[in-house]
Coordinates of C-alpha atoms in Angstrom, one line a residue:
M1 CA 8.4 -26.1 -23.7
T2 CA 4.2 -26.0 -22.6
E3 CA 3.3 -22.3 -22.5
T4 CA 1.3 -21.0 -18.4
P5 CA -2.1 -21.8 -18.1
L6 CA -5.3 -18.5 -18.4
D7 CA -7.5 -17.9 -16.7
A8 CA -10.9 -16.3 -17.7
T9 CA -9.6 -13.3 -18.1
G10 CA -6.4 -13.7 -19.2
T11 CA -4.0 -13.4 -17.3
R12 CA -1.6 -16.6 -16.3
L13 CA -2.9 -18.3 -13.6
D14 CA 1.2 -18.4 -12.3
R15 CA 0.7 -14.8 -12.0
R16 CA -3.3 -14.2 -10.2
R17 CA -1.3 -17.3 -7.9
A18 CA 1.6 -15.0 -6.6
A19 CA -1.5 -12.3 -6.6
A20 CA -3.2 -14.6 -4.5
L21 CA -0.3 -14.4 -2.0
A22 CA 0.5 -10.8 -2.2
A23 CA -2.9 -10.0 -2.2
V24 CA -2.9 -12.4 1.4
S25 CA 0.3 -10.0 2.5
C26 CA -1.5 -7.7 2.1
V27 CA -4.4 -8.0 3.9
A28 CA -2.8 -8.8 6.9
G29 CA -1.3 -5.4 6.7
A30 CA -4.1 -4.2 6.6
V31 CA -5.1 -5.1 8.9
L32 CA -1.8 -4.4 11.6
Q33 CA -2.1 -0.9 10.5
L34 CA -5.8 -1.1 11.5
G35 CA -4.8 -2.1 14.8
Y36 CA -1.4 0.7 15.1
G37 CA -4.6 2.7 14.9
V38 CA -5.8 1.3 18.0
A39 CA -3.0 1.0 19.7
A40 CA -2.0 5.6 18.7
I41 CA -5.7 6.3 20.6
A42 CA -4.8 3.5 23.7
V43 CA -0.7 4.7 24.2
G44 CA -1.1 8.3 22.2
Y45 CA 2.0 10.0 21.3
P46 CA 5.1 9.4 21.7
R47 CA 4.6 5.9 22.8
I48 CA 3.1 4.9 19.7
T49 CA 6.3 5.6 18.2
E50 CA 8.4 3.5 20.2
P51 CA 10.1 0.0 18.7
A52 CA 7.7 -2.1 19.4
F53 CA 5.2 -0.1 17.2
E54 CA 7.4 0.5 15.1
A55 CA 8.2 -3.2 14.3
V56 CA 4.5 -3.3 13.6
W57 CA 4.2 -0.5 12.0
L58 CA 7.7 -2.0 9.6
L59 CA 5.2 -4.7 9.0
V60 CA 2.5 -2.8 7.6
N61 CA 5.0 -1.3 5.4
L62 CA 5.9 -4.6 4.1
G63 CA 2.1 -5.5 3.6
M64 CA 1.2 -2.6 1.3
A65 CA 4.9 -3.4 -0.6
G66 CA 3.6 -6.9 -1.2
G67 CA -0.1 -6.1 -2.2
L68 CA 0.7 -3.3 -5.2
A69 CA 3.2 -5.8 -6.1
G70 CA 0.2 -8.1 -6.5
W71 CA -1.7 -5.7 -8.5
L72 CA 1.5 -5.5 -11.1
L73 CA 1.1 -8.9 -11.5
L74 CA -3.1 -9.0 -12.3
D75 CA -2.1 -6.0 -15.0
V76 CA -4.7 -3.6 -14.6
A77 CA -3.2 -1.3 -15.2
W78 CA -2.2 0.4 -18.1
P79 CA 0.2 1.8 -20.4
R80 CA 2.4 -1.6 -18.3
R81 CA 5.6 -0.1 -18.3
L82 CA 4.5 3.0 -16.6
A83 CA 2.3 0.7 -14.5
L84 CA 5.3 -1.0 -13.1
I85 CA 7.9 1.3 -13.1
A86 CA 5.6 3.8 -11.3
G87 CA 4.6 0.6 -8.1
G88 CA 8.0 -0.2 -8.7
T89 CA 8.1 3.7 -7.3
A90 CA 6.2 3.2 -4.7
I91 CA 7.6 0.2 -3.6
A92 CA 10.7 1.1 -3.0
G93 CA 9.1 4.0 -0.4
Q94 CA 8.3 2.0 1.4
L95 CA 11.5 -0.1 1.4
L96 CA 12.5 3.1 2.6
R97 CA 10.7 3.8 5.0
V98 CA 11.1 -0.7 6.2
A99 CA 14.9 0.6 6.6
V100 CA 14.7 3.2 8.8
S101 CA 11.8 2.3 10.8
I102 CA 15.0 -1.1 11.6
W103 CA 16.8 2.0 12.1
L104 CA 14.2 3.0 13.9
I105 CA 14.6 0.3 16.2
A106 CA 18.1 -0.2 16.4
D107 CA 18.3 3.6 17.8
Q108 CA 15.0 5.8 18.4
S109 CA 17.5 9.4 18.9
A110 CA 18.8 8.3 14.6
A111 CA 17.9 11.3 12.4
V112 CA 15.5 9.9 9.6
D113 CA 13.3 13.4 9.3
G114 CA 15.0 13.2 5.4
P115 CA 14.3 8.8 4.8
I116 CA 11.5 9.1 5.9
V117 CA 10.2 13.0 3.5
A118 CA 11.9 10.5 0.4
G119 CA 9.6 7.7 1.3
I120 CA 6.9 9.1 1.7
L121 CA 7.2 11.4 -2.0
L122 CA 8.6 8.7 -4.2
M123 CA 4.8 6.6 -2.2
F124 CA 2.8 8.9 -2.4
A125 CA 3.8 9.8 -7.2
G126 CA 4.1 5.7 -7.3
L127 CA 1.1 5.6 -5.8
G128 CA -0.2 8.2 -7.3
T129 CA 0.2 6.9 -11.1
L130 CA -0.3 3.6 -10.7
G131 CA -3.5 5.2 -10.0
V132 CA -4.4 7.3 -13.1
C133 CA -2.6 4.1 -15.0
T134 CA -5.7 1.6 -12.8
L135 CA -8.6 4.3 -14.4
R136 CA -7.1 3.4 -18.1
G137 CA -7.2 -0.5 -17.2
P138 CA -9.6 -2.6 -17.9
L139 CA -11.3 -2.2 -14.2
T140 CA -14.6 -0.4 -13.8
G141 CA -16.5 0.7 -10.9
W142 CA -15.1 1.0 -7.0
P143 CA -11.6 -1.4 -8.1
S144 CA -10.8 1.5 -11.3
W145 CA -10.0 3.6 -8.1
A146 CA -8.8 1.9 -4.9
P147 CA -5.0 2.8 -5.6
L148 CA -6.4 6.8 -5.8
T149 CA -8.1 6.2 -2.7
T150 CA -5.1 5.1 -0.9
V151 CA -2.8 8.3 -2.1
A152 CA -6.1 10.6 -0.9
A153 CA -6.1 8.9 1.9
G154 CA -2.3 9.4 2.7
I155 CA -2.3 13.0 2.2
V156 CA -4.7 13.8 4.6
T157 CA -3.2 11.8 6.7
A158 CA 0.3 12.6 6.6
A159 CA -0.6 16.3 6.3
W160 CA -1.8 16.3 10.0
Y161 CA 1.4 15.3 10.8
S162 CA 2.2 19.2 11.3
I163 CA -0.8 20.1 12.0
D164 CA -0.9 17.5 15.5
R165 CA 0.9 14.4 15.8
P166 CA -1.6 13.0 18.1
T167 CA -4.6 12.9 15.8
H168 CA -1.8 12.0 13.1
F169 CA -0.6 8.4 14.2
V170 CA -4.4 7.9 14.8
L171 CA -5.6 8.4 11.3
L172 CA -2.0 6.5 10.1
G173 CA -3.0 4.0 10.7
L174 CA -6.9 4.7 10.8
L175 CA -7.7 6.4 7.7
W176 CA -5.0 5.1 5.9
G177 CA -5.9 2.0 7.1
T178 CA -8.8 1.9 6.5
A179 CA -8.4 2.6 3.1
W180 CA -5.1 -0.3 3.0
T181 CA -7.6 -2.4 4.0
A182 CA -10.3 -1.4 0.6
F183 CA -7.5 -2.1 -1.8
A184 CA -6.2 -5.7 -0.3
L185 CA -9.7 -6.6 0.5
T186 CA -10.3 -5.4 -3.8
L187 CA -6.9 -7.2 -4.8
R188 CA -7.9 -10.6 -2.9
R189 CA -11.7 -9.9 -4.9
L190 CA -8.9 -9.7 -8.3
T191 CA -7.3 -13.1 -7.1
V192 CA -10.9 -15.4 -7.0
V193 CA -13.2 -13.5 -9.9
G194 CA -10.8 -12.6 -11.4
H195 CA -12.3 -7.9 -14.0
V196 CA -14.2 -7.7 -16.4
H197 CA -13.0 -5.9 -18.9
K198 CA -14.9 -2.6 -20.0
P199 CA -16.9 -2.4 -22.8

């Protein structure tokens, strides 16, 4: 059996190609997220919670999940086993939020507070742990901080839900969206140029 070739950074080429596809989905999701923030300003709350915008948020979460899958494929978070568990936890949280979006699109009166909170906890716990694992991995400079930056922006955004909901939905798109855009572009760059190992 022929072994899969490695690139200059030691990453298997098939995994790097898969990560590149995941990066595209993450970039697309991040662009939609920024658009969601602009829409939150334009239409305001509570219209931003209408089914059409909920469908956009569903796609945003799929993009986030794709981005995290790509990050895991590049093996830039150590120890790998913990990183896989953490990334899987975050992805599970995002997929739970996708399920909530489907539910809300079908029935806007659905009681979804519990599943939303559960999804947020899974996302933040998993992404935060993945961020720590990334700091212990081979990346240097900004890329090593990309996952934790998304967590920080997400926590700030979530905190505004109980303070001022219109502001929360704007931040959901523009602040958290900016962090995810930076993450997505970093992932995309890593799939193109690879990464530099720590000395």
